mmCIF file of C-alpha atoms in Angstrom:
data_model
loop_
_atom_site.group_PDB
_atom_site.id
_atom_site.type_symbol
_atom_site.label_atom_id
_atom_site.label_comp_id
_atom_site.label_asym_id
_atom_site.label_seq_id
_atom_site.Cartn_x
_atom_site.Cartn_y
_atom_site.Cartn_z
ATOM 1 C CA MET A 33 -35.838 -76.353 69.136
ATOM 2 C CA PRO A 34 -32.299 -77.750 69.071
ATOM 3 C CA ASP A 35 -31.567 -80.739 71.264
ATOM 4 C CA GLU A 36 -32.372 -79.570 74.821
ATOM 5 C CA ILE A 37 -29.240 -81.238 76.122
ATOM 6 C CA LEU A 38 -27.172 -78.576 74.309
ATOM 7 C CA ASN A 39 -28.346 -76.071 76.950
ATOM 8 C CA ASP A 40 -26.487 -78.099 79.589
ATOM 9 C CA ILE A 41 -23.424 -79.706 78.040
ATOM 10 C CA SER A 42 -20.220 -78.379 76.543
ATOM 11 C CA HIS A 43 -20.146 -78.704 72.770
ATOM 12 C CA ARG A 44 -18.542 -77.199 69.671
ATOM 13 C CA ARG A 45 -20.371 -75.403 66.873
ATOM 14 C CA TYR A 46 -19.120 -74.867 63.340
ATOM 15 C CA ASN A 47 -19.014 -71.416 61.741
ATOM 16 C CA PRO A 48 -19.416 -71.936 57.961
ATOM 17 C CA LEU A 49 -18.719 -68.247 57.270
ATOM 18 C CA ARG A 50 -15.170 -68.560 58.598
ATOM 19 C CA GLY A 51 -14.591 -72.291 58.340
ATOM 20 C CA SER A 52 -13.838 -72.381 62.083
ATOM 21 C CA TRP A 53 -15.178 -73.835 65.336
ATOM 22 C CA LEU A 54 -16.077 -72.445 68.756
ATOM 23 C CA LEU A 55 -16.640 -74.003 72.164
ATOM 24 C CA VAL A 56 -20.025 -73.497 73.908
ATOM 25 C CA SER A 57 -20.107 -73.954 77.708
ATOM 26 C CA PRO A 58 -23.622 -73.019 78.886
ATOM 27 C CA HIS A 59 -23.086 -74.204 82.486
ATOM 28 C CA ARG A 60 -20.452 -71.469 83.043
ATOM 29 C CA THR A 61 -23.118 -68.783 83.468
ATOM 30 C CA LYS A 62 -23.562 -70.068 87.028
ATOM 31 C CA ARG A 63 -20.004 -69.217 88.099
ATOM 32 C CA PRO A 64 -19.528 -66.266 90.521
ATOM 33 C CA TRP A 65 -17.906 -63.131 89.117
ATOM 34 C CA GLN A 66 -15.284 -61.177 91.073
ATOM 35 C CA GLY A 67 -13.449 -59.734 88.086
ATOM 36 C CA GLN A 68 -13.468 -56.389 86.297
ATOM 37 C CA GLN A 69 -16.755 -54.554 85.995
ATOM 38 C CA GLU A 70 -17.629 -51.854 83.474
ATOM 39 C CA ALA A 71 -19.260 -48.551 84.355
ATOM 40 C CA PRO A 72 -22.918 -48.657 83.221
ATOM 41 C CA GLY A 73 -23.472 -46.491 80.132
ATOM 42 C CA LYS A 74 -26.034 -44.141 81.641
ATOM 43 C CA THR A 75 -24.174 -40.857 81.350
ATOM 44 C CA THR A 76 -26.482 -37.930 80.596
ATOM 45 C CA LEU A 77 -25.152 -35.902 77.673
ATOM 46 C CA PRO A 78 -26.249 -32.488 76.400
ATOM 47 C CA ASN A 79 -27.978 -32.094 73.045
ATOM 48 C CA TYR A 80 -25.045 -29.924 71.968
ATOM 49 C CA ASP A 81 -21.493 -29.898 73.346
ATOM 50 C CA PRO A 82 -19.340 -26.883 72.413
ATOM 51 C CA GLU A 83 -16.209 -28.984 73.024
ATOM 52 C CA CYS A 84 -17.258 -31.862 70.757
ATOM 53 C CA TYR A 85 -15.288 -32.238 67.518
ATOM 54 C CA LEU A 86 -18.354 -33.671 65.730
ATOM 55 C CA CYS A 87 -21.175 -31.306 66.716
ATOM 56 C CA PRO A 88 -22.450 -28.932 63.983
ATOM 57 C CA GLY A 89 -20.569 -25.645 63.717
ATOM 58 C CA ASN A 90 -17.675 -26.773 65.939
ATOM 59 C CA LYS A 91 -14.003 -26.871 65.043
ATOM 60 C CA ARG A 92 -12.387 -30.272 64.662
ATOM 61 C CA ALA A 93 -8.994 -31.272 66.010
ATOM 62 C CA GLN A 94 -7.131 -30.130 62.867
ATOM 63 C CA GLY A 95 -8.936 -26.779 62.740
ATOM 64 C CA ASP A 96 -11.616 -27.381 60.079
ATOM 65 C CA THR A 97 -15.118 -26.202 60.985
ATOM 66 C CA ASN A 98 -18.113 -28.521 60.685
ATOM 67 C CA PRO A 99 -21.101 -27.195 58.748
ATOM 68 C CA GLU A 100 -24.479 -26.712 60.422
ATOM 69 C CA TYR A 101 -25.615 -30.148 59.287
ATOM 70 C CA GLU A 102 -28.930 -31.730 60.299
ATOM 71 C CA ASN A 103 -28.197 -35.475 60.385
ATOM 72 C CA THR A 104 -25.392 -37.055 58.348
ATOM 73 C CA PHE A 105 -22.087 -35.372 57.608
ATOM 74 C CA ILE A 106 -19.099 -37.087 55.975
ATOM 75 C CA PHE A 107 -15.475 -35.983 56.187
ATOM 76 C CA VAL A 108 -12.031 -37.559 55.865
ATOM 77 C CA ASN A 109 -10.785 -38.607 59.300
ATOM 78 C CA ASP A 110 -8.299 -36.115 60.710
ATOM 79 C CA TYR A 111 -6.275 -39.011 62.144
ATOM 80 C CA ALA A 112 -6.729 -41.692 59.505
ATOM 81 C CA ALA A 113 -5.303 -45.207 59.879
ATOM 82 C CA VAL A 114 -4.505 -45.303 56.149
ATOM 83 C CA LYS A 115 -3.802 -42.487 53.702
ATOM 84 C CA GLU A 116 -3.840 -42.049 49.951
ATOM 85 C CA GLU A 117 -0.329 -40.635 49.835
ATOM 86 C CA GLN A 118 2.675 -42.020 51.663
ATOM 87 C CA ALA A 119 6.307 -42.838 50.976
ATOM 88 C CA ASP A 120 6.785 -45.447 48.273
ATOM 89 C CA TYR A 121 7.784 -48.895 49.403
ATOM 90 C CA ALA A 122 8.603 -51.933 47.323
ATOM 91 C CA PRO A 123 9.347 -55.250 49.043
ATOM 92 C CA THR A 124 12.749 -56.707 48.289
ATOM 93 C CA GLU A 125 13.019 -59.182 45.457
ATOM 94 C CA GLN A 126 11.693 -62.649 46.157
ATOM 95 C CA ASP A 127 15.023 -64.481 46.185
ATOM 96 C CA GLY A 128 13.777 -67.555 48.030
ATOM 97 C CA SER A 129 15.524 -66.633 51.266
ATOM 98 C CA LEU A 130 14.102 -67.484 54.689
ATOM 99 C CA ALA A 131 13.366 -63.808 55.323
ATOM 100 C CA ASN A 132 11.411 -63.518 52.075
ATOM 101 C CA ARG A 133 9.336 -66.553 53.004
ATOM 102 C CA LEU A 134 8.542 -65.554 56.584
ATOM 103 C CA LEU A 135 8.840 -61.752 56.839
ATOM 104 C CA ARG A 136 6.262 -60.709 54.255
ATOM 105 C CA VAL A 137 5.000 -57.149 53.967
ATOM 106 C CA GLU A 138 2.980 -55.072 51.538
ATOM 107 C CA PRO A 139 2.103 -51.358 51.615
ATOM 108 C CA VAL A 140 -1.529 -50.303 52.120
ATOM 109 C CA THR A 141 -3.122 -47.057 51.022
ATOM 110 C CA GLY A 142 -6.685 -45.861 51.319
ATOM 111 C CA ARG A 143 -9.033 -43.407 52.989
ATOM 112 C CA CYS A 144 -10.795 -43.237 56.333
ATOM 113 C CA TYR A 145 -14.043 -41.306 56.656
ATOM 114 C CA VAL A 146 -16.170 -40.276 59.626
ATOM 115 C CA LEU A 147 -19.960 -40.222 59.215
ATOM 116 C CA THR A 148 -22.165 -38.531 61.822
ATOM 117 C CA PHE A 149 -25.566 -40.112 62.432
ATOM 118 C CA SER A 150 -27.322 -37.066 63.916
ATOM 119 C CA LYS A 151 -26.671 -33.454 64.806
ATOM 120 C CA ALA A 152 -27.752 -34.233 68.395
ATOM 121 C CA HIS A 153 -24.800 -35.063 70.646
ATOM 122 C CA ASN A 154 -26.859 -37.198 73.032
ATOM 123 C CA LEU A 155 -28.618 -39.637 70.684
ATOM 124 C CA THR A 156 -27.737 -43.135 69.455
ATOM 125 C CA LEU A 157 -29.244 -45.443 66.837
ATOM 126 C CA ALA A 158 -31.414 -46.829 69.645
ATOM 127 C CA ASP A 159 -32.915 -43.371 70.266
ATOM 128 C CA ILE A 160 -33.826 -42.403 66.720
ATOM 129 C CA THR A 161 -36.612 -43.676 64.484
ATOM 130 C CA PRO A 162 -36.222 -45.755 61.309
ATOM 131 C CA VAL A 163 -37.072 -42.617 59.306
ATOM 132 C CA GLU A 164 -34.142 -40.860 60.994
ATOM 133 C CA ILE A 165 -31.836 -43.845 60.344
ATOM 134 C CA LEU A 166 -32.670 -43.819 56.623
ATOM 135 C CA PRO A 167 -30.325 -40.875 55.765
ATOM 136 C CA ILE A 168 -27.457 -42.908 57.268
ATOM 137 C CA ILE A 169 -28.203 -45.775 54.888
ATOM 138 C CA HIS A 170 -28.407 -43.332 51.960
ATOM 139 C CA ALA A 171 -25.010 -41.905 52.970
ATOM 140 C CA TRP A 172 -23.470 -45.392 53.219
ATOM 141 C CA THR A 173 -24.828 -46.199 49.768
ATOM 142 C CA SER A 174 -23.608 -42.930 48.253
ATOM 143 C CA ILE A 175 -20.050 -43.305 49.494
ATOM 144 C CA TYR A 176 -19.938 -46.986 48.488
ATOM 145 C CA THR A 177 -21.055 -45.999 44.993
ATOM 146 C CA ALA A 178 -18.468 -43.212 44.827
ATOM 147 C CA HIS A 179 -15.684 -45.786 45.334
ATOM 148 C CA LEU A 180 -17.151 -48.620 43.263
ATOM 149 C CA SER A 181 -15.043 -49.835 40.340
ATOM 150 C CA PRO A 182 -16.576 -48.899 36.950
ATOM 151 C CA SER A 183 -15.842 -52.456 35.829
ATOM 152 C CA SER A 184 -17.800 -54.029 38.697
ATOM 153 C CA PRO A 185 -21.072 -55.806 37.808
ATOM 154 C CA LEU A 186 -22.593 -53.570 40.510
ATOM 155 C CA ALA A 187 -21.720 -50.315 38.741
ATOM 156 C CA HIS A 188 -24.793 -50.335 36.472
ATOM 157 C CA THR A 189 -27.078 -51.182 39.392
ATOM 158 C CA ALA A 190 -25.618 -48.375 41.489
ATOM 159 C CA SER A 191 -26.325 -45.736 38.862
ATOM 160 C CA SER A 192 -30.056 -46.475 39.020
ATOM 161 C CA THR A 193 -30.509 -47.072 42.763
ATOM 162 C CA THR A 194 -28.259 -44.570 44.506
ATOM 163 C CA LEU A 195 -29.492 -41.144 45.498
ATOM 164 C CA PRO A 196 -27.018 -38.309 44.909
ATOM 165 C CA PRO A 197 -25.337 -37.115 48.120
ATOM 166 C CA SER A 198 -27.282 -34.387 49.923
ATOM 167 C CA SER A 199 -25.529 -31.069 50.358
ATOM 168 C CA HIS A 200 -25.338 -31.539 54.137
ATOM 169 C CA GLU A 201 -23.557 -34.896 53.781
ATOM 170 C CA GLY A 202 -20.305 -33.078 53.154
ATOM 171 C CA SER A 203 -18.065 -33.247 50.157
ATOM 172 C CA PHE A 204 -14.897 -35.120 49.384
ATOM 173 C CA ALA A 205 -12.586 -35.305 46.422
ATOM 174 C CA ALA A 206 -12.848 -38.320 44.158
ATOM 175 C CA PRO A 207 -10.493 -41.129 45.211
ATOM 176 C CA THR A 208 -7.119 -41.086 43.496
ATOM 177 C CA ALA A 209 -6.965 -44.881 43.145
ATOM 178 C CA GLN A 210 -9.313 -47.797 42.737
ATOM 179 C CA TYR A 211 -9.634 -49.401 46.140
ATOM 180 C CA ARG A 212 -10.431 -53.050 46.757
ATOM 181 C CA TYR A 213 -12.681 -52.972 49.799
ATOM 182 C CA MET A 214 -14.833 -50.674 51.945
ATOM 183 C CA GLN A 215 -15.465 -51.454 55.602
ATOM 184 C CA ILE A 216 -18.357 -49.516 57.159
ATOM 185 C CA PHE A 217 -18.555 -49.824 60.942
ATOM 186 C CA GLU A 218 -19.583 -48.241 64.239
ATOM 187 C CA ASN A 219 -17.986 -48.564 67.658
ATOM 188 C CA LYS A 220 -20.528 -47.643 70.336
ATOM 189 C CA GLY A 221 -19.473 -46.983 73.907
ATOM 190 C CA ALA A 222 -16.239 -46.531 75.824
ATOM 191 C CA ALA A 223 -16.037 -50.311 76.346
ATOM 192 C CA MET A 224 -15.507 -50.636 72.569
ATOM 193 C CA GLY A 225 -12.901 -47.892 72.387
ATOM 194 C CA CYS A 226 -15.168 -45.112 71.143
ATOM 195 C CA SER A 227 -13.327 -41.836 71.782
ATOM 196 C CA ASN A 228 -16.268 -39.480 71.144
ATOM 197 C CA PRO A 229 -19.862 -40.105 72.310
ATOM 198 C CA HIS A 230 -21.408 -38.087 69.474
ATOM 199 C CA PRO A 231 -23.333 -40.623 67.308
ATOM 200 C CA HIS A 232 -21.084 -41.545 64.403
ATOM 201 C CA GLY A 233 -19.540 -44.368 62.445
ATOM 202 C CA GLN A 234 -16.486 -44.821 60.264
ATOM 203 C CA ILE A 235 -15.779 -45.936 56.705
ATOM 204 C CA TRP A 236 -12.364 -47.253 55.726
ATOM 205 C CA VAL A 237 -11.397 -48.046 52.136
ATOM 206 C CA THR A 238 -8.194 -49.936 51.420
ATOM 207 C CA THR A 239 -6.162 -51.329 48.560
ATOM 208 C CA GLY A 240 -6.257 -54.809 50.082
ATOM 209 C CA LEU A 241 -9.068 -57.143 51.083
ATOM 210 C CA PRO A 242 -9.074 -57.313 54.916
ATOM 211 C CA GLU A 243 -8.758 -60.680 56.596
ATOM 212 C CA GLU A 244 -12.289 -61.144 58.012
ATOM 213 C CA PRO A 245 -14.141 -60.275 54.771
ATOM 214 C CA GLU A 246 -11.613 -62.376 52.846
ATOM 215 C CA LEU A 247 -12.281 -65.423 55.041
ATOM 216 C CA GLU A 248 -16.018 -65.004 54.560
ATOM 217 C CA LEU A 249 -15.740 -64.450 50.818
ATOM 218 C CA THR A 250 -13.601 -67.577 50.445
ATOM 219 C CA GLN A 251 -16.245 -69.641 52.269
ATOM 220 C CA LEU A 252 -19.135 -68.063 50.326
ATOM 221 C CA GLN A 253 -17.442 -68.840 47.010
ATOM 222 C CA LYS A 254 -16.687 -72.406 48.107
ATOM 223 C CA TYR A 255 -20.320 -72.977 49.104
ATOM 224 C CA ARG A 256 -21.578 -71.482 45.843
ATOM 225 C CA ARG A 257 -19.382 -73.815 43.794
ATOM 226 C CA GLN A 258 -20.297 -76.886 45.828
ATOM 227 C CA GLN A 259 -24.044 -76.144 45.912
ATOM 228 C CA GLY A 260 -24.594 -75.333 42.247
ATOM 229 C CA GLY A 261 -24.771 -71.552 42.556
ATOM 230 C CA ALA A 262 -26.673 -71.351 45.865
ATOM 231 C CA ASN A 263 -25.749 -68.647 48.376
ATOM 232 C CA MET A 264 -24.838 -69.794 51.887
ATOM 233 C CA LEU A 265 -26.475 -66.872 53.716
ATOM 234 C CA VAL A 266 -29.686 -67.039 51.683
ATOM 235 C CA ASP A 267 -29.916 -70.728 52.602
ATOM 236 C CA TYR A 268 -29.071 -69.900 56.222
ATOM 237 C CA ALA A 269 -31.767 -67.197 56.394
ATOM 238 C CA GLU A 270 -34.304 -69.700 55.050
ATOM 239 C CA LEU A 271 -33.244 -72.223 57.684
ATOM 240 C CA GLU A 272 -33.507 -69.688 60.520
ATOM 241 C CA MET A 273 -36.931 -68.486 59.332
ATOM 242 C CA ALA A 274 -38.175 -72.071 59.467
ATOM 243 C CA LYS A 275 -36.751 -72.781 62.932
ATOM 244 C CA GLY A 276 -37.347 -69.423 64.645
ATOM 245 C CA GLU A 277 -35.464 -70.186 67.860
ATOM 246 C CA ARG A 278 -32.554 -67.817 67.127
ATOM 247 C CA THR A 279 -34.587 -65.058 65.457
ATOM 248 C CA VAL A 280 -34.634 -61.718 67.277
ATOM 249 C CA PHE A 281 -36.673 -59.717 64.739
ATOM 250 C CA GLU A 282 -37.678 -59.973 61.107
ATOM 251 C CA ASN A 283 -39.607 -58.045 58.484
ATOM 252 C CA ALA A 284 -40.350 -58.628 54.805
ATOM 253 C CA ALA A 285 -36.735 -58.153 53.653
ATOM 254 C CA PHE A 286 -34.418 -58.710 56.634
ATOM 255 C CA MET A 287 -33.983 -60.810 59.730
ATOM 256 C CA ALA A 288 -31.859 -60.359 62.827
ATOM 257 C CA VAL A 289 -30.617 -63.593 64.407
ATOM 258 C CA CYS A 290 -28.224 -64.710 67.104
ATOM 259 C CA PRO A 291 -26.315 -66.985 64.720
ATOM 260 C CA TRP A 292 -25.782 -70.663 65.487
ATOM 261 C CA TRP A 293 -22.020 -70.007 65.583
ATOM 262 C CA ALA A 294 -22.058 -66.683 67.521
ATOM 263 C CA THR A 295 -18.963 -65.962 69.614
ATOM 264 C CA TRP A 296 -20.135 -62.947 71.639
ATOM 265 C CA PRO A 297 -22.895 -63.517 74.237
ATOM 266 C CA PHE A 298 -25.531 -61.367 72.518
ATOM 267 C CA GLU A 299 -24.035 -61.320 69.038
ATOM 268 C CA VAL A 300 -26.544 -60.536 66.275
ATOM 269 C CA MET A 301 -26.298 -60.879 62.506
ATOM 270 C CA VAL A 302 -28.665 -58.963 60.224
ATOM 271 C CA LEU A 303 -29.333 -60.853 56.997
ATOM 272 C CA SER A 304 -31.014 -59.931 53.762
ATOM 273 C CA LYS A 305 -33.541 -62.706 53.079
ATOM 274 C CA GLU A 306 -33.071 -62.459 49.308
ATOM 275 C CA HIS A 307 -29.703 -62.454 47.600
ATOM 276 C CA LYS A 308 -28.375 -58.891 47.723
ATOM 277 C CA ARG A 309 -24.727 -58.351 46.996
ATOM 278 C CA ALA A 310 -24.292 -54.849 48.380
ATOM 279 C CA LEU A 311 -26.091 -51.689 49.488
ATOM 280 C CA VAL A 312 -26.706 -50.657 45.882
ATOM 281 C CA ASP A 313 -28.936 -53.705 45.323
ATOM 282 C CA PHE A 314 -31.647 -52.361 47.649
ATOM 283 C CA ASN A 315 -34.675 -50.369 46.484
ATOM 284 C CA ASP A 316 -36.341 -47.617 48.510
ATOM 285 C CA GLU A 317 -38.668 -50.004 50.346
ATOM 286 C CA GLU A 318 -35.820 -52.332 51.286
ATOM 287 C CA ARG A 319 -33.714 -49.458 52.604
ATOM 288 C CA GLY A 320 -36.632 -48.479 54.819
ATOM 289 C CA LEU A 321 -36.885 -52.062 56.091
ATOM 290 C CA LEU A 322 -33.133 -52.112 56.767
ATOM 291 C CA ALA A 323 -33.561 -48.944 58.850
ATOM 292 C CA GLU A 324 -36.342 -50.690 60.784
ATOM 293 C CA VAL A 325 -34.247 -53.743 61.657
ATOM 294 C CA LEU A 326 -31.297 -51.565 62.763
ATOM 295 C CA SER A 327 -33.661 -49.643 65.033
ATOM 296 C CA GLU A 328 -35.090 -52.854 66.474
ATOM 297 C CA VAL A 329 -31.710 -54.446 67.221
ATOM 298 C CA THR A 330 -30.123 -51.389 68.851
ATOM 299 C CA ARG A 331 -33.227 -50.586 70.935
ATOM 300 C CA ARG A 332 -33.462 -54.178 72.211
ATOM 301 C CA TYR A 333 -29.789 -54.059 73.142
ATOM 302 C CA ASP A 334 -30.313 -50.972 75.298
ATOM 303 C CA ASN A 335 -33.469 -52.436 76.849
ATOM 304 C CA LEU A 336 -31.736 -55.719 77.753
ATOM 305 C CA PHE A 337 -29.688 -54.322 80.647
ATOM 306 C CA GLU A 338 -31.200 -50.796 80.655
ATOM 307 C CA THR A 339 -27.923 -49.227 79.651
ATOM 308 C CA GLN A 340 -26.225 -47.615 76.668
ATOM 309 C CA PHE A 341 -25.325 -51.037 75.290
ATOM 310 C CA PRO A 342 -21.811 -51.092 73.749
ATOM 311 C CA TYR A 343 -21.023 -52.926 70.536
ATOM 312 C CA SER A 344 -19.001 -52.958 67.351
ATOM 313 C CA MET A 345 -21.190 -53.136 64.262
ATOM 314 C CA GLY A 346 -19.916 -53.713 60.726
ATOM 315 C CA LEU A 347 -21.354 -54.149 57.232
ATOM 316 C CA HIS A 348 -20.031 -56.944 55.027
ATOM 317 C CA GLN A 349 -20.851 -56.783 51.326
ATOM 318 C CA ALA A 350 -19.292 -57.159 47.884
ATOM 319 C CA PRO A 351 -15.795 -55.731 47.382
ATOM 320 C CA LEU A 352 -15.469 -52.450 45.495
ATOM 321 C CA GLU A 353 -13.385 -54.251 42.891
ATOM 322 C CA GLY A 354 -13.352 -57.970 42.276
ATOM 323 C CA THR A 355 -14.034 -60.825 39.929
ATOM 324 C CA ARG A 356 -17.595 -61.599 38.849
ATOM 325 C CA GLU A 357 -17.441 -64.744 40.990
ATOM 326 C CA GLU A 358 -16.463 -62.705 44.067
ATOM 327 C CA ILE A 359 -19.224 -60.155 43.488
ATOM 328 C CA GLU A 360 -21.950 -62.732 42.872
ATOM 329 C CA ALA A 361 -20.934 -64.882 45.864
ATOM 330 C CA SER A 362 -21.064 -61.892 48.221
ATOM 331 C CA HIS A 363 -24.178 -61.416 50.335
ATOM 332 C CA PHE A 364 -25.024 -58.278 52.305
ATOM 333 C CA HIS A 365 -25.077 -58.780 56.064
ATOM 334 C CA ILE A 366 -24.290 -56.856 59.235
ATOM 335 C CA HIS A 367 -22.476 -58.144 62.321
ATOM 336 C CA PHE A 368 -23.109 -56.794 65.828
ATOM 337 C CA TYR A 369 -20.416 -57.825 68.312
ATOM 338 C CA PRO A 370 -21.393 -56.639 71.825
ATOM 339 C CA PRO A 371 -19.164 -57.454 74.838
ATOM 340 C CA LEU A 372 -21.693 -57.499 77.730
ATOM 341 C CA LEU A 373 -22.303 -60.927 79.250
ATOM 342 C CA ARG A 374 -24.626 -60.990 82.252
ATOM 343 C CA SER A 375 -25.323 -57.361 83.202
ATOM 344 C CA ALA A 376 -24.513 -53.753 82.320
ATOM 345 C CA THR A 377 -21.235 -54.087 84.209
ATOM 346 C CA VAL A 378 -19.938 -57.600 83.429
ATOM 347 C CA ARG A 379 -18.429 -58.179 80.015
ATOM 348 C CA LYS A 380 -17.093 -61.135 78.084
ATOM 349 C CA PHE A 381 -13.313 -61.285 77.674
ATOM 350 C CA LEU A 382 -11.710 -63.160 74.781
ATOM 351 C CA VAL A 383 -8.560 -64.246 76.612
ATOM 352 C CA GLY A 384 -6.724 -67.379 77.632
ATOM 353 C CA TYR A 385 -8.354 -70.339 75.892
ATOM 354 C CA GLU A 386 -10.032 -68.028 73.371
ATOM 355 C CA LEU A 387 -6.699 -66.549 72.311
ATOM 356 C CA MET A 388 -4.636 -69.715 72.507
ATOM 357 C CA ALA A 389 -7.135 -72.334 71.292
ATOM 358 C CA GLU A 390 -10.554 -71.280 69.934
ATOM 359 C CA PRO A 391 -13.422 -68.910 70.825
ATOM 360 C CA GLN A 392 -15.695 -69.930 73.713
ATOM 361 C CA ARG A 393 -19.138 -68.677 74.789
ATOM 362 C CA ASP A 394 -21.248 -69.244 77.889
ATOM 363 C CA ILE A 395 -24.959 -68.781 77.115
ATOM 364 C CA THR A 396 -26.269 -70.458 73.978
ATOM 365 C CA PRO A 397 -27.391 -68.351 70.988
ATOM 366 C CA GLU A 398 -30.912 -69.693 71.505
ATOM 367 C CA GLN A 399 -30.979 -68.352 75.074
ATOM 368 C CA ALA A 400 -29.580 -65.006 73.935
ATOM 369 C CA ALA A 401 -32.167 -64.670 71.161
ATOM 370 C CA ALA A 402 -35.026 -65.409 73.547
ATOM 371 C CA ARG A 403 -33.877 -62.645 75.887
ATOM 372 C CA LEU A 404 -33.518 -60.141 73.059
ATOM 373 C CA ARG A 405 -36.928 -61.045 71.625
ATOM 374 C CA ALA A 406 -38.428 -60.164 74.997
ATOM 375 C CA CYS A 407 -36.815 -56.688 74.949
ATOM 376 C CA GLY A 408 -38.946 -55.130 72.215
ATOM 377 C CA GLY A 409 -41.201 -52.139 72.698
ATOM 378 C CA GLU A 410 -40.424 -48.614 73.809
ATOM 379 C CA LEU A 411 -36.866 -47.648 74.680
ATOM 380 C CA TYR A 412 -36.434 -47.903 78.458
ATOM 381 C CA ARG A 413 -35.052 -44.358 78.746
ATOM 382 C CA LYS A 414 -38.331 -42.898 77.512
ATOM 383 C CA LYS A 415 -40.147 -44.460 80.454
ATOM 384 C CA LEU A 416 -37.890 -42.902 83.096
#
């Protein structure tokens, strides 16, 4: 166990993945709450909604009709944040002026995809089995491979590990440019801005390397150079396996932990125990074990407060195009950032000190992990 006094005193913890600090204030959980409260996520949904833009056979907002898919279906977002074609823009010449130094801009192009997780309108990752999650992982791997640079060290690996897309996964034209990065993510629940309750995630590919993955990649490369080729997250997984106090669940290939440096109250990071750079590095057995850990984390979340637990979940892995050093320093992991703090209705807000100074959390990661460990077993909704 960490020093017991850390459960009672304010202290700062270092996040080596970002090179930043956060404030931990465990005594603040005792304060009364008279602020905003969320509506519990217990809405009963139908198995099929004729008005849903994502249900099989329905028309989407732009008029295209979804196929009668069974589980995963991929299509280009009808309202994408980035597009492959847009008006050309070239920044003005760098003449050394004050404006050139401070008012920097660069154009971004890319694609945004939507990926359904199930044909059923009323299910979430917490409701479905690892076997039913597996097609989602295959779809993630297929679309990552489709955008992978032929010059990447991962390209040869991908050709031997990636299943061809199934016919029901949808079809999309080959990208018109080589993109730098792919961000796969899911926003679950209205509290996280999800505009459609049908189980789905998104996949954005862009010409630039986004800020959060870039910060992590910089730190991973720095650690690798300083530690003679070692990978920070492999070392961290080994450390957490030995200590156990922040572990939520683990199997032969993966572990889910409330990281030492977690910002969100019940934040979880899923780590590959061995060095895996990206989805294409996993074999069939490892993909099945990844499905198991995703099932375990999402089910425990829902069991914690007996609600449809909101979160943002995102995969971080090797860039689609990069140097050999960048690719080899990358390590596959998944972040879960859930906002709920002390109940189904009270959430954590990152405001005030968090915005102006540094992130702050109330309960310790060790306390959060213990509560999530105790939430295993059958999904609470199946007992009602």
